[in-house]
PDB file of C-alpha atoms in Angstrom:
ATOM      1  CA  MET M 253      62.709  14.116-149.197  1.00  0.00           C
ATOM      2  CA  PRO M 254      60.989  16.396-146.647  1.00  0.00           C
ATOM      3  CA  ASN M 255      57.984  15.089-144.730  1.00  0.00           C
ATOM      4  CA  ALA M 256      54.737  16.948-144.040  1.00  0.00           C
ATOM      5  CA  ILE M 257      51.493  16.252-142.195  1.00  0.00           C
ATOM      6  CA  ILE M 258      48.184  17.922-142.990  1.00  0.00           C
ATOM      7  CA  PHE M 259      45.521  17.610-140.313  1.00  0.00           C
ATOM      8  CA  GLY M 260      42.193  18.153-142.053  1.00  0.00           C
ATOM      9  CA  ALA M 261      43.113  17.420-145.661  1.00  0.00           C
ATOM     10  CA  THR M 262      39.898  16.129-147.211  1.00  0.00           C
ATOM     11  CA  SER M 263      38.509  19.533-148.192  1.00  0.00           C
ATOM     12  CA  GLY M 264      39.190  23.250-148.350  1.00  0.00           C
ATOM     13  CA  ILE M 265      42.614  24.741-147.733  1.00  0.00           C
ATOM     14  CA  GLY M 266      44.117  21.525-146.389  1.00  0.00           C
ATOM     15  CA  LYS M 267      43.245  19.592-149.533  1.00  0.00           C
ATOM     16  CA  GLN M 268      44.341  22.418-151.818  1.00  0.00           C
ATOM     17  CA  LEU M 269      47.776  22.573-150.194  1.00  0.00           C
ATOM     18  CA  ILE M 270      48.554  18.977-151.119  1.00  0.00           C
ATOM     19  CA  GLU M 271      49.465  19.747-154.736  1.00  0.00           C
ATOM     20  CA  HIS M 272      51.783  22.581-153.690  1.00  0.00           C
ATOM     21  CA  LEU M 273      53.635  20.278-151.323  1.00  0.00           C
ATOM     22  CA  ILE M 274      53.850  17.462-153.846  1.00  0.00           C
ATOM     23  CA  LYS M 275      55.401  19.813-156.406  1.00  0.00           C
ATOM     24  CA  ASP M 276      58.060  20.738-153.862  1.00  0.00           C
ATOM     25  CA  GLY M 277      58.976  17.112-153.269  1.00  0.00           C
ATOM     26  CA  TYR M 278      57.266  16.435-149.959  1.00  0.00           C
ATOM     27  CA  LYS M 279      56.030  13.094-148.765  1.00  0.00           C
ATOM     28  CA  ILE M 280      52.729  13.781-147.018  1.00  0.00           C
ATOM     29  CA  ALA M 281      50.584  12.148-144.363  1.00  0.00           C
ATOM     30  CA  ILE M 282      47.001  13.399-144.538  1.00  0.00           C
ATOM     31  CA  THR M 283      44.188  13.000-142.037  1.00  0.00           C
ATOM     32  CA  GLY M 284      40.432  13.365-142.127  1.00  0.00           C
ATOM     33  CA  ARG M 285      37.248  11.781-140.866  1.00  0.00           C
ATOM     34  CA  ARG M 286      36.084  10.209-144.146  1.00  0.00           C
ATOM     35  CA  GLN M 287      38.060   7.226-145.362  1.00  0.00           C
ATOM     36  CA  GLU M 288      36.672   7.351-148.899  1.00  0.00           C
ATOM     37  CA  LEU M 289      37.837  10.922-149.390  1.00  0.00           C
ATOM     38  CA  LEU M 290      41.284  10.102-148.060  1.00  0.00           C
ATOM     39  CA  GLU M 291      41.564   7.151-150.432  1.00  0.00           C
ATOM     40  CA  ALA M 292      40.465   9.252-153.413  1.00  0.00           C
ATOM     41  CA  ILE M 293      43.198  11.808-152.676  1.00  0.00           C
ATOM     42  CA  GLN M 294      45.822   9.110-152.171  1.00  0.00           C
ATOM     43  CA  LYS M 295      45.074   7.626-155.603  1.00  0.00           C
ATOM     44  CA  MET M 296      46.357  10.816-157.250  1.00  0.00           C
ATOM     45  CA  HIS M 297      49.844  10.355-155.738  1.00  0.00           C
ATOM     46  CA  PRO M 298      49.985   6.862-154.198  1.00  0.00           C
ATOM     47  CA  ASP M 299      53.754   6.925-153.728  1.00  0.00           C
ATOM     48  CA  LYS M 300      53.757  10.326-152.024  1.00  0.00           C
ATOM     49  CA  ILE M 301      50.686  10.262-149.773  1.00  0.00           C
ATOM     50  CA  SER M 302      49.901   8.208-146.662  1.00  0.00           C
ATOM     51  CA  ILE M 303      46.400   8.372-145.210  1.00  0.00           C
ATOM     52  CA  TYR M 304      45.172   8.241-141.620  1.00  0.00           C
ATOM     53  CA  LYS M 305      41.497   8.338-140.701  1.00  0.00           C
ATOM     54  CA  HIS M 306      41.195  10.658-137.732  1.00  0.00           C
ATOM     55  CA  ASP M 307      38.745  12.884-135.869  1.00  0.00           C
ATOM     56  CA  VAL M 308      40.558  15.681-134.017  1.00  0.00           C
ATOM     57  CA  GLN M 309      37.879  15.642-131.306  1.00  0.00           C
ATOM     58  CA  ASP M 310      39.227  12.267-130.182  1.00  0.00           C
ATOM     59  CA  VAL M 311      42.335  13.457-128.363  1.00  0.00           C
ATOM     60  CA  GLU M 312      43.498   9.941-127.477  1.00  0.00           C
ATOM     61  CA  ALA M 313      43.297   8.959-131.135  1.00  0.00           C
ATOM     62  CA  SER M 314      45.346  12.045-131.979  1.00  0.00           C
ATOM     63  CA  VAL M 315      48.208  10.661-129.902  1.00  0.00           C
ATOM     64  CA  LYS M 316      48.045   7.286-131.655  1.00  0.00           C
ATOM     65  CA  VAL M 317      47.760   8.761-135.160  1.00  0.00           C
ATOM     66  CA  PHE M 318      50.605  11.205-134.640  1.00  0.00           C
ATOM     67  CA  SER M 319      52.793   8.471-133.170  1.00  0.00           C
ATOM     68  CA  SER M 320      52.078   6.250-136.183  1.00  0.00           C
ATOM     69  CA  ILE M 321      53.019   9.014-138.604  1.00  0.00           C
ATOM     70  CA  VAL M 322      56.248   9.753-136.768  1.00  0.00           C
ATOM     71  CA  SER M 323      57.072   6.047-136.794  1.00  0.00           C
ATOM     72  CA  GLU M 324      56.591   6.043-140.563  1.00  0.00           C
ATOM     73  CA  PHE M 325      58.466   9.278-141.297  1.00  0.00           C
ATOM     74  CA  LYS M 326      61.022   9.283-138.441  1.00  0.00           C
ATOM     75  CA  THR M 327      61.202  13.088-138.672  1.00  0.00           C
ATOM     76  CA  VAL M 328      58.579  15.695-139.567  1.00  0.00           C
ATOM     77  CA  ASP M 329      59.545  18.918-141.330  1.00  0.00           C
ATOM     78  CA  LEU M 330      56.152  20.614-141.640  1.00  0.00           C
ATOM     79  CA  VAL M 331      52.758  20.236-140.002  1.00  0.00           C
ATOM     80  CA  VAL M 332      49.732  22.095-141.350  1.00  0.00           C
ATOM     81  CA  HIS M 333      46.773  22.204-138.989  1.00  0.00           C
ATOM     82  CA  SER M 334      43.668  22.868-141.064  1.00  0.00           C
ATOM     83  CA  SER M 335      40.984  21.080-139.044  1.00  0.00           C
ATOM     84  CA  GLY M 336      38.165  23.176-137.671  1.00  0.00           C
ATOM     85  CA  VAL M 337      34.437  23.755-137.435  1.00  0.00           C
ATOM     86  CA  GLY M 338      32.327  26.894-137.297  1.00  0.00           C
ATOM     87  CA  TYR M 339      28.632  27.663-136.995  1.00  0.00           C
ATOM     88  CA  GLU M 340      26.389  30.658-137.090  1.00  0.00           C
ATOM     89  CA  ASN M 341      24.737  30.157-133.726  1.00  0.00           C
ATOM     90  CA  PRO M 342      22.875  33.282-132.559  1.00  0.00           C
ATOM     91  CA  ASP M 343      20.515  31.165-130.419  1.00  0.00           C
ATOM     92  CA  LEU M 344      23.456  29.679-128.513  1.00  0.00           C
ATOM     93  CA  ASP M 345      22.486  26.100-129.256  1.00  0.00           C
ATOM     94  CA  TRP M 346      24.667  24.178-126.824  1.00  0.00           C
ATOM     95  CA  GLN M 347      25.568  21.301-129.130  1.00  0.00           C
ATOM     96  CA  LYS M 348      27.002  23.705-131.720  1.00  0.00           C
ATOM     97  CA  GLU M 349      28.959  25.599-129.084  1.00  0.00           C
ATOM     98  CA  TYR M 350      30.268  22.367-127.580  1.00  0.00           C
ATOM     99  CA  ASP M 351      31.219  20.937-130.971  1.00  0.00           C
ATOM    100  CA  THR M 352      33.143  24.111-131.790  1.00  0.00           C
ATOM    101  CA  VAL M 353      35.053  24.161-128.525  1.00  0.00           C
ATOM    102  CA  LYS M 354      35.791  20.441-128.624  1.00  0.00           C
ATOM    103  CA  THR M 355      37.248  20.724-132.135  1.00  0.00           C
ATOM    104  CA  ASN M 356      38.828  24.175-132.233  1.00  0.00           C
ATOM    105  CA  VAL M 357      40.101  24.320-128.656  1.00  0.00           C
ATOM    106  CA  LEU M 358      40.497  20.875-127.105  1.00  0.00           C
ATOM    107  CA  GLY M 359      41.335  18.922-130.262  1.00  0.00           C
ATOM    108  CA  THR M 360      43.536  21.654-131.652  1.00  0.00           C
ATOM    109  CA  THR M 361      45.514  22.069-128.435  1.00  0.00           C
ATOM    110  CA  ARG M 362      46.299  18.361-128.335  1.00  0.00           C
ATOM    111  CA  ILE M 363      47.691  18.454-131.852  1.00  0.00           C
ATOM    112  CA  TYR M 364      49.671  21.646-131.256  1.00  0.00           C
ATOM    113  CA  ASP M 365      51.273  20.064-128.204  1.00  0.00           C
ATOM    114  CA  LEU M 366      52.109  16.789-129.935  1.00  0.00           C
ATOM    115  CA  VAL M 367      53.677  18.638-132.841  1.00  0.00           C
ATOM    116  CA  PHE M 368      55.667  21.082-130.747  1.00  0.00           C
ATOM    117  CA  ASN M 369      57.063  18.366-128.497  1.00  0.00           C
ATOM    118  CA  GLN M 370      58.137  16.426-131.580  1.00  0.00           C
ATOM    119  CA  PHE M 371      59.943  19.492-132.884  1.00  0.00           C
ATOM    120  CA  ILE M 372      61.695  19.924-129.530  1.00  0.00           C
ATOM    121  CA  ALA M 373      62.832  16.291-129.659  1.00  0.00           C
ATOM    122  CA  GLN M 374      64.175  16.476-133.203  1.00  0.00           C
ATOM    123  CA  GLY M 375      65.447  20.073-132.989  1.00  0.00           C
ATOM    124  CA  PHE M 376      63.621  21.456-136.008  1.00  0.00           C
ATOM    125  CA  GLY M 377      60.199  21.750-137.622  1.00  0.00           C
ATOM    126  CA  HIS M 378      57.525  24.145-138.784  1.00  0.00           C
ATOM    127  CA  LEU M 379      53.938  24.363-137.509  1.00  0.00           C
ATOM    128  CA  ALA M 380      51.611  26.261-139.851  1.00  0.00           C
ATOM    129  CA  ALA M 381      48.113  26.617-138.410  1.00  0.00           C
ATOM    130  CA  ILE M 382      44.939  28.049-139.911  1.00  0.00           C
ATOM    131  CA  SER M 383      43.341  30.410-137.409  1.00  0.00           C
ATOM    132  CA  SER M 384      41.162  33.298-138.668  1.00  0.00           C
ATOM    133  CA  ILE M 385      40.596  37.041-138.874  1.00  0.00           C
ATOM    134  CA  ALA M 386      37.719  36.134-136.515  1.00  0.00           C
ATOM    135  CA  SER M 387      40.292  35.892-133.722  1.00  0.00           C
ATOM    136  CA  LEU M 388      40.445  39.666-133.352  1.00  0.00           C
ATOM    137  CA  ARG M 389      36.995  40.463-131.918  1.00  0.00           C
ATOM    138  CA  GLY M 390      33.801  38.864-130.635  1.00  0.00           C
ATOM    139  CA  ASN M 391      30.680  38.216-132.706  1.00  0.00           C
ATOM    140  CA  ARG M 392      27.050  37.959-131.675  1.00  0.00           C
ATOM    141  CA  ALA M 393      26.158  35.336-134.302  1.00  0.00           C
ATOM    142  CA  SER M 394      29.072  32.939-133.744  1.00  0.00           C
ATOM    143  CA  PRO M 395      30.379  33.382-130.193  1.00  0.00           C
ATOM    144  CA  ALA M 396      32.169  30.045-129.770  1.00  0.00           C
ATOM    145  CA  TYR M 397      33.797  30.160-133.194  1.00  0.00           C
ATOM    146  CA  PHE M 398      35.230  33.662-132.772  1.00  0.00           C
ATOM    147  CA  ALA M 399      36.361  32.898-129.219  1.00  0.00           C
ATOM    148  CA  SER M 400      37.989  29.630-130.271  1.00  0.00           C
ATOM    149  CA  LYS M 401      39.998  31.404-132.941  1.00  0.00           C
ATOM    150  CA  ALA M 402      41.212  33.958-130.395  1.00  0.00           C
ATOM    151  CA  TYR M 403      42.330  31.032-128.257  1.00  0.00           C
ATOM    152  CA  GLN M 404      44.248  29.515-131.174  1.00  0.00           C
ATOM    153  CA  VAL M 405      46.008  32.783-131.990  1.00  0.00           C
ATOM    154  CA  ASN M 406      47.163  33.247-128.399  1.00  0.00           C
ATOM    155  CA  TYR M 407      48.276  29.646-128.110  1.00  0.00           C
ATOM    156  CA  LEU M 408      50.278  29.902-131.328  1.00  0.00           C
ATOM    157  CA  GLU M 409      51.928  33.068-130.060  1.00  0.00           C
ATOM    158  CA  SER M 410      52.804  31.240-126.844  1.00  0.00           C
ATOM    159  CA  LEU M 411      54.416  28.435-128.847  1.00  0.00           C
ATOM    160  CA  TYR M 412      56.318  31.040-130.843  1.00  0.00           C
ATOM    161  CA  PHE M 413      57.663  32.453-127.572  1.00  0.00           C
ATOM    162  CA  LYS M 414      58.634  28.931-126.512  1.00  0.00           C
ATOM    163  CA  THR M 415      60.800  28.482-129.606  1.00  0.00           C
ATOM    164  CA  LYS M 416      63.328  30.652-127.770  1.00  0.00           C
ATOM    165  CA  GLU M 417      63.927  27.671-125.473  1.00  0.00           C
ATOM    166  CA  ILE M 418      65.025  25.465-128.398  1.00  0.00           C
ATOM    167  CA  LYS M 419      68.647  25.714-129.455  1.00  0.00           C
ATOM    168  CA  GLY M 420      69.468  26.269-133.096  1.00  0.00           C
ATOM    169  CA  GLY M 421      66.573  28.506-134.091  1.00  0.00           C
ATOM    170  CA  LYS M 422      65.101  25.887-136.421  1.00  0.00           C
ATOM    171  CA  VAL M 423      61.559  25.626-135.050  1.00  0.00           C
ATOM    172  CA  TYR M 424      58.998  27.926-136.664  1.00  0.00           C
ATOM    173  CA  VAL M 425      55.354  28.805-136.004  1.00  0.00           C
ATOM    174  CA  THR M 426      53.171  30.413-138.678  1.00  0.00           C
ATOM    175  CA  ASP M 427      49.738  31.781-137.740  1.00  0.00           C
ATOM    176  CA  ILE M 428      47.589  31.963-140.890  1.00  0.00           C
ATOM    177  CA  ARG M 429      44.575  34.255-140.502  1.00  0.00           C
ATOM    178  CA  PRO M 430      42.196  34.028-143.465  1.00  0.00           C
ATOM    179  CA  GLY M 431      39.353  36.429-144.007  1.00  0.00           C
ATOM    180  CA  PHE M 432      36.559  34.956-146.103  1.00  0.00           C
ATOM    181  CA  VAL M 433      37.675  32.099-148.356  1.00  0.00           C
ATOM    182  CA  ASP M 434      35.352  30.207-150.671  1.00  0.00           C
ATOM    183  CA  THR M 435      35.034  27.080-148.507  1.00  0.00           C
ATOM    184  CA  LYS M 436      32.335  25.609-146.264  1.00  0.00           C
ATOM    185  CA  MET M 437      33.895  27.533-143.352  1.00  0.00           C
ATOM    186  CA  ALA M 438      32.738  30.872-144.807  1.00  0.00           C
ATOM    187  CA  LEU M 439      29.892  31.784-142.466  1.00  0.00           C
ATOM    188  CA  GLY M 440      27.009  33.992-143.588  1.00  0.00           C
ATOM    189  CA  ASP M 441      25.067  34.830-146.752  1.00  0.00           C
ATOM    190  CA  GLU M 442      26.398  38.197-147.944  1.00  0.00           C
ATOM    191  CA  ILE M 443      30.120  37.626-147.720  1.00  0.00           C
ATOM    192  CA  PHE M 444      32.560  40.519-147.974  1.00  0.00           C
ATOM    193  CA  TRP M 445      35.870  40.246-149.872  1.00  0.00           C
ATOM    194  CA  MET M 446      35.553  36.535-150.561  1.00  0.00           C
ATOM    195  CA  ALA M 447      38.813  35.078-151.907  1.00  0.00           C
ATOM    196  CA  SER M 448      38.876  32.048-154.162  1.00  0.00           C
ATOM    197  CA  LEU M 449      40.268  28.900-152.632  1.00  0.00           C
ATOM    198  CA  GLU M 450      43.051  28.828-155.234  1.00  0.00           C
ATOM    199  CA  LYS M 451      44.172  32.406-154.552  1.00  0.00           C
ATOM    200  CA  ALA M 452      44.046  31.965-150.786  1.00  0.00           C
ATOM    201  CA  THR M 453      46.026  28.727-150.911  1.00  0.00           C
ATOM    202  CA  ARG M 454      48.731  30.237-153.115  1.00  0.00           C
ATOM    203  CA  GLN M 455      49.228  33.052-150.617  1.00  0.00           C
ATOM    204  CA  ILE M 456      49.176  30.639-147.691  1.00  0.00           C
ATOM    205  CA  TYR M 457      51.802  28.396-149.237  1.00  0.00           C
ATOM    206  CA  LYS M 458      54.018  31.359-150.051  1.00  0.00           C
ATOM    207  CA  ALA M 459      53.824  32.418-146.388  1.00  0.00           C
ATOM    208  CA  ILE M 460      54.674  28.876-145.279  1.00  0.00           C
ATOM    209  CA  LYS M 461      57.705  28.719-147.562  1.00  0.00           C
ATOM    210  CA  ARG M 462      58.914  32.061-146.208  1.00  0.00           C
ATOM    211  CA  LYS M 463      58.284  30.864-142.633  1.00  0.00           C
ATOM    212  CA  LYS M 464      56.272  33.984-141.890  1.00  0.00           C
ATOM    213  CA  ARG M 465      55.273  34.468-138.278  1.00  0.00           C
ATOM    214  CA  LYS M 466      51.776  35.767-139.098  1.00  0.00           C
ATOM    215  CA  VAL M 467      49.885  36.366-142.323  1.00  0.00           C
ATOM    216  CA  TYR M 468      46.425  37.622-143.305  1.00  0.00           C
ATOM    217  CA  ILE M 469      44.745  35.981-146.306  1.00  0.00           C
ATOM    218  CA  SER M 470      44.129  37.639-148.648  1.00  0.00           C
ATOM    219  CA  ARG M 471      46.603  40.443-147.975  1.00  0.00           C
ATOM    220  CA  ARG M 472      44.000  43.220-148.064  1.00  0.00           C
ATOM    221  CA  TRP M 473      42.587  41.849-144.794  1.00  0.00           C
ATOM    222  CA  ILE M 474      45.553  43.489-143.081  1.00  0.00           C
ATOM    223  CA  LEU M 475      43.567  46.738-143.334  1.00  0.00           C
ATOM    224  CA  ILE M 476      40.468  45.168-141.782  1.00  0.00           C
ATOM    225  CA  ALA M 477      42.600  43.690-139.013  1.00  0.00           C
ATOM    226  CA  TRP M 478      43.975  47.135-138.170  1.00  0.00           C
ATOM    227  CA  VAL M 479      40.464  48.614-138.053  1.00  0.00           C
ATOM    228  CA  LEU M 480      39.162  45.803-135.858  1.00  0.00           C
ATOM    229  CA  LYS M 481      41.985  46.314-133.389  1.00  0.00           C
ATOM    230  CA  VAL M 482      41.325  50.033-132.881  1.00  0.00           C
ATOM    231  CA  VAL M 483      37.530  50.357-133.095  1.00  0.00           C
ATOM    232  CA  PRO M 484      35.897  50.405-129.620  1.00  0.00           C
ATOM    233  CA  SER M 485      33.455  47.680-128.647  1.00  0.00           C
ATOM    234  CA  TRP M 486      30.502  50.061-128.273  1.00  0.00           C
ATOM    235  CA  LEU M 487      30.820  51.055-131.931  1.00  0.00           C
ATOM    236  CA  ILE M 488      31.166  47.490-133.182  1.00  0.00           C
ATOM    237  CA  LYS M 489      28.052  46.616-131.162  1.00  0.00           C
ATOM    238  CA  LYS M 490      26.092  49.303-133.053  1.00  0.00           C
ATOM    239  CA  VAL M 491      27.202  48.439-136.590  1.00  0.00           C
ATOM    240  CA  MET M 492      27.716  44.664-136.561  1.00  0.00           C
TER     241      MET M 492
END
C-alpha cells in the first residue's frame, strides 16, 4: 500500500484530492489547523486516514509532525503541499504581507526541505506542490502573494535540478500552477476563467499520476502563461 501526505487537507484542492488517493489504494496522513475538520474527514475512511493538527507557520512543529508521520509510515511515496494563504492587499497592510510570507515562503520551504531530504534518504518519492499562475508576474493588489508564488516556483525548479544528484531517477517534483479555481484562494470579485474545484482536482491528479514536471490548471491557462511571459511590464502596468 503506497503512503501519501497532504499538507493542507481540510479544504480546497487538498481535501478534494483525498478521494482520488483513496481510490488508488493510498494510506494518507492529512494535516490542517482545525482538529474538528480533520476528524470529520477521517471518519469517512478511518482505516486509511491518519490526522495531524499542524500550522505550517510553526516550522519547529513541521519537523515534529513530519517525523511522526515518517515513523508511522516508514516510507513516503507522495507528498502534496497544498497549504497557503493569499490576500488582496493594495494598502500593503503589514500583517497580511507578513502572514503571506510566513506561510507561503518560510513555512513552505521548511516542508519542501523535510520532504526532499526524506526522499534522498529512501531513494524515491514524489513532491507535488500547488503554486500558482500568479508566479509569473507581479501584481499591484497582492504583492506578497504573487511574489511568494514566484519564490515557490523557483524553489521547486531548484529541487528538480537537485534530483540529478539522486541515483536511480526515482525522485520527482511536480509544480502545479492553477489559474482561478473555485476555492477561498480565488482572489477578486470578477474572476476570469474560473474552474470548478472538481475539474481542477481531476486535472491535478492526472498530472500527479503522470509525474508531470509542470502543469497549468485548467489547461487553457497555458495560453495565459505564454502571454504573461512575453508582455512587457510597461504594458501590464497600463492594463492591469
